[in-house]
Amino acid sequence: MINDIKIFDTTLRDGEQAPGCSMNLKEKIEVAKCLERLKVDIIEAGFAISSPGDFESVKTVAETVKDCTVASLSRSVQKDIDAAYNAVKGAVDPRIHVFLATSPLHMEYKLKMTEDQVIENAAAAVKYARSLCSNIEFSCEDATRSDYDFMVKVVNAVVANGATTINLPDTVGYTTPDEMRNLISYVQSHIDNPEDVIFSVHCHNDLGMATANSLGGVLGGARQIECTINGLGERAGNTSLEEVVMAMRTRPDIFASQPRIDTTQISKASKTVYNIIGQSAPLNKPIVGKNAFAHEAGIHQHGVLANKATYEIMTPESVGITANNLVLGKHSGKHAFETRLKELGYELSKEELLACFEEFKVICDKKKTVNDSDLEAIVNHSVIKDEEGGYKLNWFSVNTSNFTTATCTINLEKNGKNYEAVCLGDGPLDAAFGAINKIAKPGEHTFADFSIFSISEGKDTIGDATIKLTNENKTYTGHGLSTDVIESSIVAYIQSVNKLIKQREEAAN
Ligand code: KIV
Ligand code: ZN
């Protein structure tokens, strides 16, 4: 097997650009660590010029990650390129990713540039980027709606000026697998020095074909695939990393060249990202959905029992899904807890382990057995735990019925001080959230989303509550875990309010 297909993950850039998917710095670092464990080749950590927060997170990822190239996106203008370079220069292998649109539509209506101006601008931008950094990617935005011979001219110009990777994106999710294959092979075979560059595909999923189109590109000669965990991304998303990688692993007869990804990390990376953005996988989502490996129909079960290969083209273990064993309980000690987490692939620092163990003990008081899904929820929850110095729940008391107005008294703590408030509401949660607002005064925001789902089966299951508040196009996601759904909702609300307050404080400084 030749491992020469590069996986370029853009969860932290194209993925994070999707509505409701914004992440804070701590969360981005957590995702970057997952990507490193997955062994992706390149992490696109953000678009450094777009905001000081983005610049900071690209810089921190660049300085944290050791085993991947770290890239920042940049328009074809000097100030973007400078920001991108300054953000990634601390990486072991920094990359600047410059882009400019090449389709007639984009050139006429968005850029208001002629073809010659686009060639000149792209060449100058790449030349400048290359004067700072030796690893330069250039993307012909909207390539699949661009003229092939014009793109050949653009690519010749940027390669002559130092581009080392050429990306031909399907920006609007318009192409088909055969067309993508032809596009890559046409441009590659018509440029002057194809051996000097790696060709890349970057597909969007508007027609549900992003994975198929990326694979078409690989068959046409692409050696880099741009993708995101869970297919996050603008509109209908980007190519899913898990789909494109597992398609290649499952069909080595078609794909002789393979990515170096450690596929056993896929399930964990998927859960971490879903948890951070406050979403869960659709049940039937390939590879990472709950039903992806479930065999309900009798005839399928019979076949699978006789020989797994009858209905299973890949194993759950190959993507890191372990059997849901009931393993721990009230009397399990820290050592057993740590050992099981290690078996599940979690390497936690001492402090993280302690925080998770405390949460585990609280849950054990209310729930007889704690299984692998519960443990994963506890770890994922601790990853995005409260902002330092934020409000914490001490206790609450609710009084509710279907014939009186609900009341909640709540007691929170912040920096060693206690705060108490009482509020009436339309139900216990409305009353509780009102009481929290009285104390924390989160200011203007929209209550954008609220969900609770059970982590496992049984009446004593843990309720995982997720609350999303939005303000000025940013999303503040909070999670709470408890066997009591009112408590998990309150904790989730406090966490999202803390994030909102922290963002306001940072913006004010
Ligand atoms: O979809 C796209 O064209 C992009 C480019 C900026 C690479 O995301
Ligand atoms: Zn894109």
Coordinates of C-alpha atoms in Angstrom, one line a residue, residues 239-413:
T239 CA -16.6 16.1 1.8
S240 CA -16.7 14.0 5.1
L241 CA -13.3 12.9 6.1
E242 CA -14.7 9.7 7.5
E243 CA -16.5 8.8 4.3
V244 CA -13.8 9.5 1.8
V245 CA -11.1 7.8 3.9
M246 CA -13.2 4.7 4.6
A247 CA -14.2 4.5 0.9
M248 CA -10.6 4.3 0.0
R249 CA -9.7 1.8 2.7
T250 CA -12.6 -0.4 1.8
R251 CA -11.7 -0.4 -1.9
P252 CA -7.9 -0.7 -2.2
D253 CA -8.6 -2.6 -5.4
I254 CA -9.6 0.8 -6.9
F255 CA -7.5 3.1 -4.8
A256 CA -3.9 1.9 -4.8
S257 CA -2.7 5.1 -3.2
Q258 CA -4.1 5.5 0.3
P259 CA -4.1 8.2 3.1
R260 CA -2.1 7.6 6.2
I261 CA -5.1 8.2 8.5
D262 CA -5.5 6.1 11.7
T263 CA -9.1 5.1 11.1
T264 CA -9.6 3.8 14.6
Q265 CA -9.7 7.5 15.7
I266 CA -12.6 8.3 13.5
S267 CA -15.5 7.6 15.9
K268 CA -13.9 9.6 18.7
A269 CA -13.1 12.6 16.5
S270 CA -16.6 12.6 15.1
K271 CA -18.1 12.6 18.6
T272 CA -15.8 15.3 19.9
V273 CA -16.7 17.6 17.0
Y274 CA -20.4 16.9 17.3
N275 CA -20.3 17.5 21.0
I276 CA -18.4 20.8 20.6
I277 CA -20.9 22.2 18.1
G278 CA -23.9 20.9 20.0
Q279 CA -25.2 18.5 17.3
S280 CA -25.5 14.8 17.0
A281 CA -25.0 12.5 14.0
P282 CA -28.2 11.7 12.0
L283 CA -28.9 8.0 12.8
N284 CA -28.2 6.9 9.3
K285 CA -25.1 8.9 8.7
P286 CA -22.4 6.8 7.0
I287 CA -19.6 5.6 9.3
V288 CA -20.5 7.7 12.4
G289 CA -24.3 7.4 12.7
K290 CA -25.7 5.2 15.4
N291 CA -27.3 2.9 12.8
A292 CA -24.2 2.7 10.5
F293 CA -23.3 -0.7 11.9
A294 CA -26.7 -1.9 13.2
H295 CA -28.3 -4.9 11.7
E296 CA -31.9 -4.9 12.7
A297 CA -33.6 -7.0 9.9
G298 CA -33.7 -10.7 10.8
I299 CA -32.3 -11.8 7.4
H300 CA -29.4 -9.5 7.9
Q301 CA -28.8 -10.6 11.4
H302 CA -28.8 -14.2 10.3
G303 CA -26.3 -13.5 7.6
V304 CA -24.0 -11.5 9.9
L305 CA -24.0 -14.2 12.5
A306 CA -23.0 -16.8 9.9
N307 CA -20.3 -14.5 8.4
K308 CA -19.9 -10.8 9.1
A309 CA -18.9 -10.1 5.5
T310 CA -22.4 -10.9 4.3
Y311 CA -23.7 -7.5 5.2
E312 CA -20.6 -5.7 6.6
I313 CA -18.1 -4.1 4.3
M314 CA -16.0 -2.7 7.1
T315 CA -15.9 -3.4 10.8
P316 CA -17.0 -1.1 13.6
E317 CA -13.6 -1.7 15.2
S318 CA -11.8 -0.3 12.2
V319 CA -13.4 3.1 12.9
G320 CA -12.9 2.9 16.6
I321 CA -16.4 1.8 17.7
T322 CA -16.0 -0.6 20.7
A323 CA -18.6 -2.9 22.1
N324 CA -20.9 -1.1 24.6
N325 CA -19.8 -3.0 27.7
L326 CA -21.2 -2.3 31.1
V327 CA -18.0 -1.9 32.9
L328 CA -18.0 0.6 35.8
G329 CA -20.1 1.5 38.8
K330 CA -20.2 3.2 42.2
H331 CA -17.4 1.1 43.6
S332 CA -15.0 1.5 40.7
G333 CA -11.8 3.3 41.7
K334 CA -9.8 5.9 39.8
H335 CA -7.5 3.2 38.5
A336 CA -10.3 1.2 36.8
F337 CA -11.8 4.4 35.5
E338 CA -8.5 5.5 34.0
T339 CA -7.8 2.1 32.6
R340 CA -11.1 1.9 30.8
L341 CA -10.6 5.4 29.4
K342 CA -7.2 4.3 28.1
E343 CA -8.8 1.2 26.5
L344 CA -11.2 3.6 24.8
G345 CA -8.3 5.6 23.5
Y346 CA -8.5 8.6 25.8
E347 CA -5.1 10.0 27.1
L348 CA -6.0 12.6 29.7
S349 CA -3.8 14.9 31.7
K350 CA -3.9 14.5 35.5
E351 CA -6.2 17.5 36.0
E352 CA -8.6 16.3 33.2
L353 CA -8.7 12.8 34.7
L354 CA -9.5 14.2 38.1
A355 CA -12.3 16.4 36.7
C356 CA -13.8 13.5 34.7
F357 CA -13.5 11.2 37.7
E358 CA -15.4 13.7 39.9
E359 CA -18.2 13.9 37.3
F360 CA -18.2 10.1 37.1
K361 CA -18.7 9.7 40.8
V362 CA -21.6 12.2 40.8
I363 CA -23.2 10.2 38.1
C364 CA -22.6 6.9 39.8
D365 CA -24.6 8.2 42.8
K366 CA -27.6 8.3 40.6
K367 CA -27.0 5.5 38.1
K368 CA -26.1 1.9 38.8
T369 CA -23.8 1.2 35.9
V370 CA -21.8 3.5 33.7
N371 CA -21.1 2.2 30.2
D372 CA -18.7 3.2 27.4
S373 CA -21.2 5.8 25.9
D374 CA -21.6 7.4 29.4
L375 CA -17.8 7.5 29.8
E376 CA -17.4 9.1 26.4
A377 CA -20.0 11.7 27.2
I378 CA -18.3 12.5 30.5
V379 CA -14.9 13.0 28.7
N380 CA -16.4 15.0 25.9
H381 CA -18.3 17.1 28.4
S382 CA -15.2 17.9 30.4
V383 CA -13.4 19.0 27.2
I384 CA -15.8 22.0 26.9
K385 CA -16.4 22.5 30.5
D386 CA -17.1 25.9 32.1
E387 CA -15.1 29.0 31.3
E388 CA -12.7 29.7 34.1
G389 CA -14.1 32.3 36.5
G390 CA -17.6 31.7 35.2
Y391 CA -20.8 31.0 37.2
K392 CA -21.2 27.5 38.6
L393 CA -24.4 25.9 39.9
N394 CA -24.5 25.4 43.7
W395 CA -28.1 24.3 44.0
F396 CA -31.6 24.9 42.6
S397 CA -35.1 24.2 43.8
V398 CA -38.1 24.1 41.4
N399 CA -41.8 24.1 42.2
T400 CA -44.0 23.2 39.3
S401 CA -47.3 21.6 38.3
N402 CA -49.6 21.8 35.3
F403 CA -52.0 24.1 37.2
T404 CA -49.7 26.6 38.8
T405 CA -46.9 29.0 37.6
A406 CA -43.5 27.4 38.0
T407 CA -41.0 28.9 40.4
C408 CA -37.3 28.4 40.6
T409 CA -34.9 29.5 43.3
I410 CA -31.3 29.1 42.1
N411 CA -28.0 29.6 43.9
L412 CA -24.8 30.2 41.8
E413 CA -21.2 30.8 42.7

